[in-house]
Amino acid sequence: MLAQELMAHAKRDDVIVLALPRGGVPVAFEVARALHAPLDVFVVRKLGVPGHEELAMGAIASGGVLVIEPSVVEDLSIPMEVVLDVAAREEQERLRRESEYRGDRPAPDARGRTVILVDDGLATGSTMRAAVAALKKLQPAKIVVAVPVAVRSTCEELAEEVDEVVCARTPEPFYGVGEWYADFSQTTDEEVRELLARAERETAHQQR
């Protein structure tokens, strides 16, 4: 469904699809395949509220990008040192995943390209906002945020920060991203590596 809404970007040399791992990778794989575009990962880490990790109080991305959700931090009276402590731990995990998924491959070259940032869904949007802030430092020509399901207001907020936002479904009430998938089981590191390798083989085959 999401790929169909992105077909204007199909078969263009300047397009690259970047997935937010892990959950965004299976979605982005299908998008990249449909668009005949290369696939890579853009590793961002959500900062979960201690004891309620599913609730995002912010997110981090490469280049020292830290995005905070003021409403969550203020409503729950979370001290800044707690936020920074969680951020330091998540940075270690971000670096581990970067190495795990990319190995010796260089980071994707986004300069002057249309980048389609894909995740499995948007609730608060803090993870995607961190990705957008980090990606802007790489000077892409255009940033497109694309997700299958999202909170409508989050899509509207993100639309002010990027060139295009594609949210295939914005159900009301939302409940949570996982509610809208028949299978929302955890994506493993192994699956991420496997899908990236498959995408690389398919891209190479298309270029022959």
mmCIF file of N, CA, C and O in Angstrom, residues 61-124:
data_model
loop_
_atom_site.group_PDB
_atom_site.id
_atom_site.type_symbol
_atom_site.label_atom_id
_atom_site.label_comp_id
_atom_site.label_asym_id
_atom_site.label_seq_id
_atom_site.Cartn_x
_atom_site.Cartn_y
_atom_site.Cartn_z
ATOM 1 N N ALA A 61 20.211 10.414 17.057
ATOM 2 C CA ALA A 61 20.672 9.967 15.741
ATOM 3 C C ALA A 61 22.138 10.364 15.593
ATOM 4 O O ALA A 61 22.705 11.035 16.468
ATOM 5 N N SER A 62 22.745 9.948 14.486
ATOM 6 C CA SER A 62 24.168 10.228 14.273
ATOM 7 C C SER A 62 24.429 11.729 14.225
ATOM 8 O O SER A 62 23.533 12.520 13.941
ATOM 9 N N GLY A 63 25.670 12.095 14.501
ATOM 10 C CA GLY A 63 26.041 13.505 14.482
ATOM 11 C C GLY A 63 25.652 14.242 15.741
ATOM 12 O O GLY A 63 25.568 15.464 15.769
ATOM 13 N N GLY A 64 25.383 13.480 16.822
ATOM 14 C CA GLY A 64 25.052 14.103 18.104
ATOM 15 C C GLY A 64 23.664 14.710 18.152
ATOM 16 O O GLY A 64 23.376 15.581 18.977
ATOM 17 N N VAL A 65 22.761 14.257 17.277
ATOM 18 C CA VAL A 65 21.392 14.797 17.251
ATOM 19 C C VAL A 65 20.579 14.217 18.408
ATOM 20 O O VAL A 65 20.504 13.008 18.580
ATOM 21 N N LEU A 66 19.988 15.092 19.202
ATOM 22 C CA LEU A 66 19.114 14.700 20.315
ATOM 23 C C LEU A 66 17.802 15.467 20.180
ATOM 24 O O LEU A 66 17.800 16.694 20.168
ATOM 25 N N VAL A 67 16.715 14.724 20.044
ATOM 26 C CA VAL A 67 15.378 15.334 19.952
ATOM 27 C C VAL A 67 14.608 14.944 21.203
ATOM 28 O O VAL A 67 14.566 13.772 21.574
ATOM 29 N N ILE A 68 14.017 15.937 21.877
ATOM 30 C CA ILE A 68 13.285 15.667 23.116
ATOM 31 C C ILE A 68 11.798 15.957 22.905
ATOM 32 O O ILE A 68 11.437 16.899 22.187
ATOM 33 N N GLU A 69 10.948 15.112 23.511
ATOM 34 C CA GLU A 69 9.502 15.331 23.478
ATOM 35 C C GLU A 69 9.127 16.143 24.733
ATOM 36 O O GLU A 69 8.964 15.575 25.817
ATOM 37 N N PRO A 70 9.018 17.473 24.625
ATOM 38 C CA PRO A 70 8.778 18.314 25.805
ATOM 39 C C PRO A 70 7.527 17.911 26.581
ATOM 40 O O PRO A 70 7.524 17.909 27.815
ATOM 41 N N SER A 71 6.462 17.550 25.861
ATOM 42 C CA SER A 71 5.213 17.218 26.550
ATOM 43 C C SER A 71 5.384 16.010 27.459
ATOM 44 O O SER A 71 4.901 16.001 28.599
ATOM 45 N N VAL A 72 6.112 14.991 26.991
ATOM 46 C CA VAL A 72 6.324 13.780 27.799
ATOM 47 C C VAL A 72 7.235 14.083 28.982
ATOM 48 O O VAL A 72 6.940 13.730 30.129
ATOM 49 N N VAL A 73 8.353 14.770 28.702
ATOM 50 C CA VAL A 73 9.329 15.085 29.756
ATOM 51 C C VAL A 73 8.707 15.959 30.842
ATOM 52 O O VAL A 73 8.891 15.726 32.040
ATOM 53 N N GLU A 74 7.930 16.953 30.420
ATOM 54 C CA GLU A 74 7.313 17.875 31.388
ATOM 55 C C GLU A 74 6.167 17.213 32.151
ATOM 56 O O GLU A 74 6.069 17.337 33.373
ATOM 57 N N ASP A 75 5.305 16.495 31.417
ATOM 58 C CA ASP A 75 4.146 15.863 32.067
ATOM 59 C C ASP A 75 4.565 14.845 33.123
ATOM 60 O O ASP A 75 3.910 14.693 34.157
ATOM 61 N N LEU A 76 5.659 14.133 32.855
ATOM 62 C CA LEU A 76 6.114 13.096 33.784
ATOM 63 C C LEU A 76 7.233 13.596 34.710
ATOM 64 O O LEU A 76 7.803 12.816 35.471
ATOM 65 N N SER A 77 7.554 14.893 34.607
ATOM 66 C CA SER A 77 8.604 15.515 35.443
ATOM 67 C C SER A 77 9.907 14.695 35.408
ATOM 68 O O SER A 77 10.493 14.369 36.439
ATOM 69 N N ILE A 78 10.358 14.373 34.206
ATOM 70 C CA ILE A 78 11.597 13.588 34.045
ATOM 71 C C ILE A 78 12.793 14.534 34.081
ATOM 72 O O ILE A 78 12.880 15.455 33.259
ATOM 73 N N PRO A 79 13.725 14.334 35.034
ATOM 74 C CA PRO A 79 14.899 15.216 35.113
ATOM 75 C C PRO A 79 15.781 15.069 33.872
ATOM 76 O O PRO A 79 15.864 13.985 33.283
ATOM 77 N N MET A 80 16.449 16.152 33.485
ATOM 78 C CA MET A 80 17.293 16.139 32.289
ATOM 79 C C MET A 80 18.421 15.118 32.401
ATOM 80 O O MET A 80 18.791 14.488 31.400
ATOM 81 N N GLU A 81 18.930 14.910 33.639
ATOM 82 C CA GLU A 81 20.022 13.926 33.782
ATOM 83 C C GLU A 81 19.561 12.510 33.457
ATOM 84 O O GLU A 81 20.344 11.684 32.977
ATOM 85 N N VAL A 82 18.279 12.225 33.701
ATOM 86 C CA VAL A 82 17.723 10.903 33.353
ATOM 87 C C VAL A 82 17.665 10.765 31.830
ATOM 88 O O VAL A 82 18.035 9.731 31.268
ATOM 89 N N VAL A 83 17.223 11.821 31.159
ATOM 90 C CA VAL A 83 17.166 11.818 29.690
ATOM 91 C C VAL A 83 18.566 11.579 29.116
ATOM 92 O O VAL A 83 18.753 10.740 28.225
ATOM 93 N N LEU A 84 19.554 12.298 29.637
ATOM 94 C CA LEU A 84 20.924 12.179 29.123
ATOM 95 C C LEU A 84 21.539 10.822 29.440
ATOM 96 O O LEU A 84 22.320 10.285 28.649
ATOM 97 N N ASP A 85 21.167 10.251 30.585
ATOM 98 C CA ASP A 85 21.660 8.927 30.964
ATOM 99 C C ASP A 85 21.127 7.872 29.985
ATOM 100 O O ASP A 85 21.869 7.013 29.502
ATOM 101 N N VAL A 86 19.838 7.942 29.690
ATOM 102 C CA VAL A 86 19.234 7.012 28.725
ATOM 103 C C VAL A 86 19.853 7.232 27.340
ATOM 104 O O VAL A 86 20.156 6.277 26.615
ATOM 105 N N ALA A 87 20.073 8.501 26.979
ATOM 106 C CA ALA A 87 20.669 8.823 25.674
ATOM 107 C C ALA A 87 22.069 8.225 25.537
ATOM 108 O O ALA A 87 22.422 7.695 24.475
ATOM 109 N N ALA A 88 22.855 8.275 26.615
ATOM 110 C CA ALA A 88 24.221 7.712 26.574
ATOM 111 C C ALA A 88 24.173 6.203 26.352
ATOM 112 O O ALA A 88 24.961 5.655 25.574
ATOM 113 N N ARG A 89 23.230 5.529 27.027
ATOM 114 C CA ARG A 89 23.091 4.074 26.857
ATOM 115 C C ARG A 89 22.636 3.733 25.441
ATOM 116 O O ARG A 89 23.150 2.815 24.804
ATOM 117 N N GLU A 90 21.674 4.498 24.950
ATOM 118 C CA GLU A 90 21.144 4.218 23.618
ATOM 119 C C GLU A 90 22.159 4.527 22.511
ATOM 120 O O GLU A 90 22.141 3.914 21.451
ATOM 121 N N GLU A 91 23.062 5.478 22.783
ATOM 122 C CA GLU A 91 24.108 5.787 21.802
ATOM 123 C C GLU A 91 25.021 4.575 21.598
ATOM 124 O O GLU A 91 25.448 4.285 20.474
ATOM 125 N N GLN A 92 25.310 3.857 22.675
ATOM 126 C CA GLN A 92 26.122 2.636 22.565
ATOM 127 C C GLN A 92 25.411 1.614 21.673
ATOM 128 O O GLN A 92 26.025 0.966 20.822
ATOM 129 N N GLU A 93 24.106 1.479 21.870
ATOM 130 C CA GLU A 93 23.323 0.531 21.065
ATOM 131 C C GLU A 93 23.232 0.999 19.612
ATOM 132 O O GLU A 93 23.293 0.198 18.684
ATOM 133 N N ARG A 94 23.133 2.314 19.422
ATOM 134 C CA ARG A 94 23.074 2.850 18.058
ATOM 135 C C ARG A 94 24.355 2.521 17.297
ATOM 136 O O ARG A 94 24.314 2.077 16.147
ATOM 137 N N LEU A 95 25.485 2.704 17.962
ATOM 138 C CA LEU A 95 26.778 2.410 17.329
ATOM 139 C C LEU A 95 26.925 0.919 17.043
ATOM 140 O O LEU A 95 27.462 0.522 16.008
ATOM 141 N N ARG A 96 26.431 0.075 17.980
ATOM 142 C CA ARG A 96 26.508 -1.377 17.777
ATOM 143 C C ARG A 96 25.712 -1.779 16.537
ATOM 144 O O ARG A 96 26.183 -2.549 15.699
ATOM 145 N N ARG A 97 24.514 -1.227 16.436
ATOM 146 C CA ARG A 97 23.661 -1.579 15.297
ATOM 147 C C ARG A 97 24.240 -1.068 13.982
ATOM 148 O O ARG A 97 24.157 -1.737 12.957
ATOM 149 N N GLU A 98 24.787 0.135 14.027
ATOM 150 C CA GLU A 98 25.419 0.717 12.838
ATOM 151 C C GLU A 98 26.474 -0.262 12.300
ATOM 152 O O GLU A 98 26.522 -0.559 11.108
ATOM 153 N N SER A 99 27.306 -0.761 13.200
ATOM 154 C CA SER A 99 28.367 -1.702 12.830
ATOM 155 C C SER A 99 27.785 -3.044 12.386
ATOM 156 O O SER A 99 28.205 -3.636 11.403
ATOM 157 N N GLU A 100 26.778 -3.505 13.114
ATOM 158 C CA GLU A 100 26.137 -4.803 12.845
ATOM 159 C C GLU A 100 25.502 -4.843 11.455
ATOM 160 O O GLU A 100 25.620 -5.816 10.728
ATOM 161 N N TYR A 101 24.806 -3.771 11.090
ATOM 162 C CA TYR A 101 24.057 -3.767 9.838
ATOM 163 C C TYR A 101 24.900 -3.360 8.638
ATOM 164 O O TYR A 101 24.658 -3.797 7.532
ATOM 165 N N ARG A 102 25.874 -2.489 8.886
ATOM 166 C CA ARG A 102 26.610 -1.945 7.752
ATOM 167 C C ARG A 102 27.942 -2.647 7.532
ATOM 168 O O ARG A 102 28.429 -2.712 6.411
ATOM 169 N N GLY A 103 28.552 -3.148 8.622
ATOM 170 C CA GLY A 103 29.860 -3.800 8.477
ATOM 171 C C GLY A 103 30.870 -2.808 7.922
ATOM 172 O O GLY A 103 31.038 -1.718 8.445
ATOM 173 N N ASP A 104 31.497 -3.178 6.810
ATOM 174 C CA ASP A 104 32.530 -2.314 6.202
ATOM 175 C C ASP A 104 31.955 -1.327 5.185
ATOM 176 O O ASP A 104 32.678 -0.495 4.654
ATOM 177 N N ARG A 105 30.657 -1.454 4.902
ATOM 178 C CA ARG A 105 30.077 -0.560 3.896
ATOM 179 C C ARG A 105 30.040 0.873 4.411
ATOM 180 O O ARG A 105 29.736 1.104 5.572
ATOM 181 N N PRO A 106 30.321 1.842 3.542
ATOM 182 C CA PRO A 106 30.256 3.246 3.980
ATOM 183 C C PRO A 106 28.819 3.662 4.236
ATOM 184 O O PRO A 106 27.879 3.030 3.736
ATOM 185 N N ALA A 107 28.653 4.721 4.997
ATOM 186 C CA ALA A 107 27.311 5.264 5.238
ATOM 187 C C ALA A 107 26.729 5.731 3.911
ATOM 188 O O ALA A 107 27.472 6.099 2.997
ATOM 189 N N PRO A 108 25.406 5.710 3.764
ATOM 190 C CA PRO A 108 24.795 6.105 2.489
ATOM 191 C C PRO A 108 25.101 7.554 2.132
ATOM 192 O O PRO A 108 25.147 8.416 3.004
ATOM 193 N N ASP A 109 25.315 7.791 0.856
ATOM 194 C CA ASP A 109 25.590 9.142 0.380
ATOM 195 C C ASP A 109 24.263 9.796 0.003
ATOM 196 O O ASP A 109 23.653 9.456 -1.009
ATOM 197 N N ALA A 110 23.813 10.716 0.840
ATOM 198 C CA ALA A 110 22.511 11.346 0.619
ATOM 199 C C ALA A 110 22.609 12.691 -0.095
ATOM 200 O O ALA A 110 21.598 13.226 -0.555
ATOM 201 N N ARG A 111 23.815 13.221 -0.209
ATOM 202 C CA ARG A 111 23.983 14.570 -0.763
ATOM 203 C C ARG A 111 23.362 14.697 -2.170
ATOM 204 O O ARG A 111 23.669 13.923 -3.072
ATOM 205 N N GLY A 112 22.465 15.678 -2.304
ATOM 206 C CA GLY A 112 21.870 15.954 -3.604
ATOM 207 C C GLY A 112 20.856 14.932 -4.088
ATOM 208 O O GLY A 112 20.403 14.995 -5.226
ATOM 209 N N ARG A 113 20.474 13.989 -3.213
ATOM 210 C CA ARG A 113 19.537 12.939 -3.632
ATOM 211 C C ARG A 113 18.172 13.120 -2.960
ATOM 212 O O ARG A 113 18.053 13.828 -1.966
ATOM 213 N N THR A 114 17.175 12.461 -3.511
ATOM 214 C CA THR A 114 15.865 12.388 -2.866
ATOM 215 C C THR A 114 15.906 11.193 -1.923
ATOM 216 O O THR A 114 16.112 10.056 -2.370
ATOM 217 N N VAL A 115 15.747 11.445 -0.641
ATOM 218 C CA VAL A 115 15.812 10.374 0.356
ATOM 219 C C VAL A 115 14.411 10.079 0.874
ATOM 220 O O VAL A 115 13.712 10.977 1.346
ATOM 221 N N ILE A 116 14.004 8.814 0.759
ATOM 222 C CA ILE A 116 12.717 8.386 1.305
ATOM 223 C C ILE A 116 12.993 7.672 2.622
ATOM 224 O O ILE A 116 13.596 6.598 2.643
ATOM 225 N N LEU A 117 12.615 8.319 3.725
ATOM 226 C CA LEU A 117 12.835 7.766 5.074
ATOM 227 C C LEU A 117 11.618 6.941 5.456
ATOM 228 O O LEU A 117 10.501 7.459 5.503
ATOM 229 N N VAL A 118 11.834 5.662 5.736
ATOM 230 C CA VAL A 118 10.711 4.758 5.993
ATOM 231 C C VAL A 118 10.782 4.153 7.393
ATOM 232 O O VAL A 118 11.839 3.682 7.825
ATOM 233 N N ASP A 119 9.652 4.159 8.091
ATOM 234 C CA ASP A 119 9.527 3.426 9.359
ATOM 235 C C ASP A 119 8.220 2.635 9.301
ATOM 236 O O ASP A 119 7.435 2.784 8.364
ATOM 237 N N ASP A 120 7.999 1.789 10.336
ATOM 238 C CA ASP A 120 6.790 0.960 10.318
ATOM 239 C C ASP A 120 5.549 1.722 10.772
ATOM 240 O O ASP A 120 4.424 1.251 10.620
ATOM 241 N N GLY A 121 5.740 2.931 11.318
ATOM 242 C CA GLY A 121 4.610 3.745 11.742
ATOM 243 C C GLY A 121 5.071 4.901 12.594
ATOM 244 O O GLY A 121 6.230 4.962 13.017
ATOM 245 N N LEU A 122 4.177 5.843 12.840
ATOM 246 C CA LEU A 122 4.503 7.025 13.642
ATOM 247 C C LEU A 122 3.465 7.212 14.745
ATOM 248 O O LEU A 122 2.265 7.260 14.464
ATOM 249 N N ALA A 123 3.945 7.326 15.974
ATOM 250 C CA ALA A 123 3.064 7.689 17.088
ATOM 251 C C ALA A 123 3.421 9.127 17.480
ATOM 252 O O ALA A 123 2.876 10.075 16.924
ATOM 253 N N THR A 124 4.405 9.309 18.388
ATOM 254 C CA THR A 124 4.829 10.678 18.726
ATOM 255 C C THR A 124 5.668 11.294 17.611
ATOM 256 O O THR A 124 5.710 12.510 17.448
#
